[in-house]
Amino acid sequence: MAVTIAKEKWTSKVGEMVLGADSSVKAGGESTLPFLHFEGDVPNKVVLALEVWDLEPVDWPEILKAPFEGVLADPVAWAKKNVEYGADAVALRLMSAHPDFKDASPEDCAATAKAVAEAVNVPLIIIGCGVEEKDAEVLEKVGEALAGKNCLLGCATEKNYKTITATAMVNGHSVVASSPLDINLAKQLNILMTEMNLPTNRIAIDPLVGALGYGIEYAYSIMERARMGALMGDKMLAMPVICFVGQEAWKAKEAKSPDDESPEWGAQERRAILWEVLTTTTFAQAGGSIFVLRHPETVKQVKVHVDKMMESNAY
Amino acid sequence: MGLTGLEIFKQLPKTNCKDCGQPTCLAFAMQLASGKASLDQCPHVSDAAKEALDSASAPPVALVTIGKGDKELQLGNETVLFRHDKRFEHPTGIAIKVNDTDDDITAKVQAINKLVFDRVGQIHKVNLVAVNNASGDAAKFTEAVKTVQDSSDFALVLISEDAAAMEKALEVAGANAPLICGANAANFDAMLALAKKYDAPLVVKGADLNELAALVEKAGYKKLILDSGAREVNNVLADQTQIRRQALKKFRPFGYPTIAFADNEDPIQAIVDAGVYIAKYAGIVVLNTADPADVLPLITLRLNIYTDPQKPIAVESKLYEIGTPGPDAPVFVTTNFSLTYFCVQGDVEAGRISAYIMPVDTDGISVLTGWAAGKFTPEKITEMLNSCGIADKVNHKKMIIPGGVAVLSGKLQELSGWEVLVGPRESAGIPSFIKQRWGA
Ligand code: B12
Ligand code: SF4
């Protein structure tokens, strides 16, 4: 018996963000739910970025440090390595700016960002140290130094979005807008930023996701709801979603616990990488478009999966 | 799905004879609609009406049971497409496959029996062992089924498309209602007859959605699990989505739980595919691996996706003793969100520290969420400190609070009269914190 394929008639789509000096990387643009090619367009693959720190990470587990042996103290070399590993973008995290670490000046941070930008030919995502006031100062200088490079700057919050938005507009960048797991807070921040005349397709929503086992379900549902909002015409939800998966997945006990500590959990390397991979692919099913990751093997595995998911399943 | 009183009323005799204990048929219909009465209380309702009402009030995805007794697994009864619409009801059953050609089947089953994980105080495990007739030989299959049945903690899935082999295997395992996997267009009548004979659930596989619907229509049997035949993850996603959507629209042939096979040749990709199936509607997912490093992430994902969005999992807010705490044992303050509590408990245990943990009732939300929502406050902490009897158990007045809420310490110290030590932000730092800061 013939089954009539059930298709939703969506009226709108997710905005398309373009990144990189040569506009080579695109995110978003879907006119259906994730990977439902039978119903609408899924024009772009998810964007996979690997993190680079401007300060050698001390508490990363060995299996996460190993692929970057020799470059962890050198952001330029590390960034190049990320590109070799197949990252679509490099996410530079300006940890040194943190008052508890080096309290590096905005100028120093800008110089690092510039050096990294000149060393690689993929788009940059530049992330501050997480202290909102400091990030505003730092990103202002970084934005200037990288004018025209079409980077993604973050993270803008309700406290510091004004400076970051202004820098992005003047120097031609896009902005990560972070709000804690709440559709209305996300919309509110997007409204504030677009009211400053930042085009909607230059904002990426960061819902502050948690990892598998650590609240993934909250972000999953928020992202599904945001995608449906976008498809039903809510312009203030129609931005690609960025997920900082690496930082969350590698905090999980299941990723950090060595073989001998939890033998009943199997080998650490396999379970840790699967932790990051599954957190990513699950969010891809909920509508995530840009993923900031830490382990190169995760990039490799997610790529293989996404290539498969991009094959048509039209009836 | 619920019917309205009026819809039910249309099917009743409308004689108002009161035999049901209600004054009118309409009153009875209203009681039915609100679940306060059951249809069999009306002795006069016709068989046709009964069937119409039964099928209209049946859930969009039928409830199907595999196995018996404490190995029983229930699937189905799903009512939504998105977990935020209400919740997903019956977590995806995880089946681990063994082949009848495997060398040491007993050892494999023992490894599967160990796939039981304690997470936030609840036990999570795999649910089924799938025995695959890889040999194509009926005797070998039957022997493997017997071995697995004797040594497994879980109900069985019998995988063979050869009805003769299935018949033999069912002579051994049929009494325990295993999942028969299964029927296809070629063996349909024979497999269906076997399922009926043993009153066991049956997987129906179509070459595509159309053939699947036709086979289900033809079956006239209700204990079904659906297999659309798709094996590549992009296509399985599409079919799973269609089946769930159609079921919710009450397209009856698709009103059953589904099965998906994580058969990708690349073992990591197979896990990734299985993750998609868990998130997207599979009733059962069959894995080819029993490696805990593969299974733990999937079990965790299932737990997350199937958590009821309306209620965070909480632990009872009371004083907990870890190890054998003496009067000089440390006192840790946290919240009663189960994930938070068990992080702290786990790390205290990992550091081999005997201690008291005091989870304040925050309606089951985390430390920072609780603080931001005004549910983890100096007042509430002080109240619990005073009411839980900790003061009589220890000879000091020092509590340790999470580093994330260091800002509470001044006010808390003032209100409680206890000294407040600000602990690390992450509970993983507790063991080294205790070494440096406690008892010294
Ligand atoms: C999931 C989540 C939610 C869920 C709540 C789920 C739940 N049951 O708690 C929901 C969606 C409901 C939610 C809502 C809100 N949230 Co919220 N939420 C989160 C999120 C993503 C994860 C929280 C979590 O589960 N963490 C895991 C648990 C295990 O962590 P934890 O309890 O902190 O425990 C750790 C440590 O604190 C420590 N620890 C715990 N106890 C102890 C004890 C001792 C002695 C020691 C030493 C250590 C220690 O060890 C644990 C493991 O490391 C965080 C962001 C994040 N990534 O952390 C935001 C976050 C906590 N939420 C936040 C906010 C603001 C809110 C809201 C107020 C916002 C809103 N949208 O309205 C609401 C309030 C809800 C309400 N009114 O009830 C903010 C808090 C900001 C702040 N610093 O105050 C956060 C930090 C997000 C952010 N970056 O802005 N949230
Ligand atoms: S017993 Fe049946 S027919 Fe009689 S009043 Fe009740 S509902 Fe109506």
Coordinates of N, CA and C and ligand atoms in Angstrom, one line a residue, chain B residues 12-26 28-29 39 41-45, ligand 2:
Chain B
L12 N -22.4 5.2 22.2 CA -23.2 4.5 23.2 C -24.6 4.3 22.8
P13 N -25.4 3.3 23.5 CA -26.8 3.0 23.1 C -27.7 4.2 23.2
K14 N -27.4 5.2 24.0 CA -28.3 6.3 24.2 C -29.7 6.0 24.7
T15 N -29.8 5.0 25.6 CA -31.0 4.6 26.2 C -31.2 5.1 27.6
N16 N -30.1 5.6 28.2 CA -30.1 6.1 29.6 C -30.7 5.1 30.5
C17 N -30.3 3.9 30.4 CA -30.9 2.8 31.3 C -30.3 2.8 32.7
K18 N -29.2 3.5 32.9 CA -28.6 3.7 34.2 C -27.8 2.4 34.7
D19 N -27.8 1.4 33.9 CA -27.1 0.1 34.4 C -25.6 0.4 34.7
C20 N -25.0 1.4 34.2 CA -23.6 1.7 34.4 C -23.4 2.4 35.7
G21 N -24.5 2.8 36.3 CA -24.4 3.6 37.6 C -24.5 5.1 37.3
Q22 N -24.5 5.5 36.1 CA -24.6 6.9 35.8 C -26.0 7.2 35.3
P23 N -26.5 8.5 35.6 CA -27.8 8.8 35.2 C -28.1 8.8 33.7
T24 N -27.2 9.1 32.9 CA -27.4 9.1 31.5 C -26.2 8.6 30.7
C25 N -26.4 8.2 29.5 CA -25.3 7.8 28.6 C -24.3 8.9 28.5
L26 N -24.8 10.1 28.4 CA -23.8 11.3 28.2 C -23.0 11.4 29.5
F28 N -22.1 9.1 31.5 CA -21.2 8.0 31.5 C -20.0 8.3 30.5
A29 N -20.4 8.8 29.3 CA -19.4 9.2 28.3 C -18.4 10.2 28.9
L39 N -15.1 1.2 29.9 CA -16.2 0.9 29.0 C -17.0 -0.4 29.4
Q41 N -18.2 -1.2 32.0 CA -19.3 -0.9 33.0 C -20.6 -0.7 32.3
C42 N -20.6 -0.5 31.0 CA -21.9 -0.5 30.3 C -22.1 -1.8 29.6
P43 N -23.1 -2.6 30.1 CA -23.4 -3.9 29.5 C -24.0 -3.9 28.1
H44 N -24.4 -2.8 27.7 CA -25.2 -2.7 26.4 C -24.4 -2.3 25.2
V45 N -23.2 -1.9 25.4 CA -22.5 -1.3 24.3 C -22.2 -2.4 23.2
Ligands
SF4_2 S1 -25.4 1.4 30.9 FE1 -24.8 2.0 28.9 S2 -26.7 2.3 27.9 FE2 -27.2 2.3 30.0 S3 -27.0 4.5 30.7 FE3 -25.0 3.6 31.0 S4 -24.0 4.1 29.1 FE4 -26.1 4.3 28.6

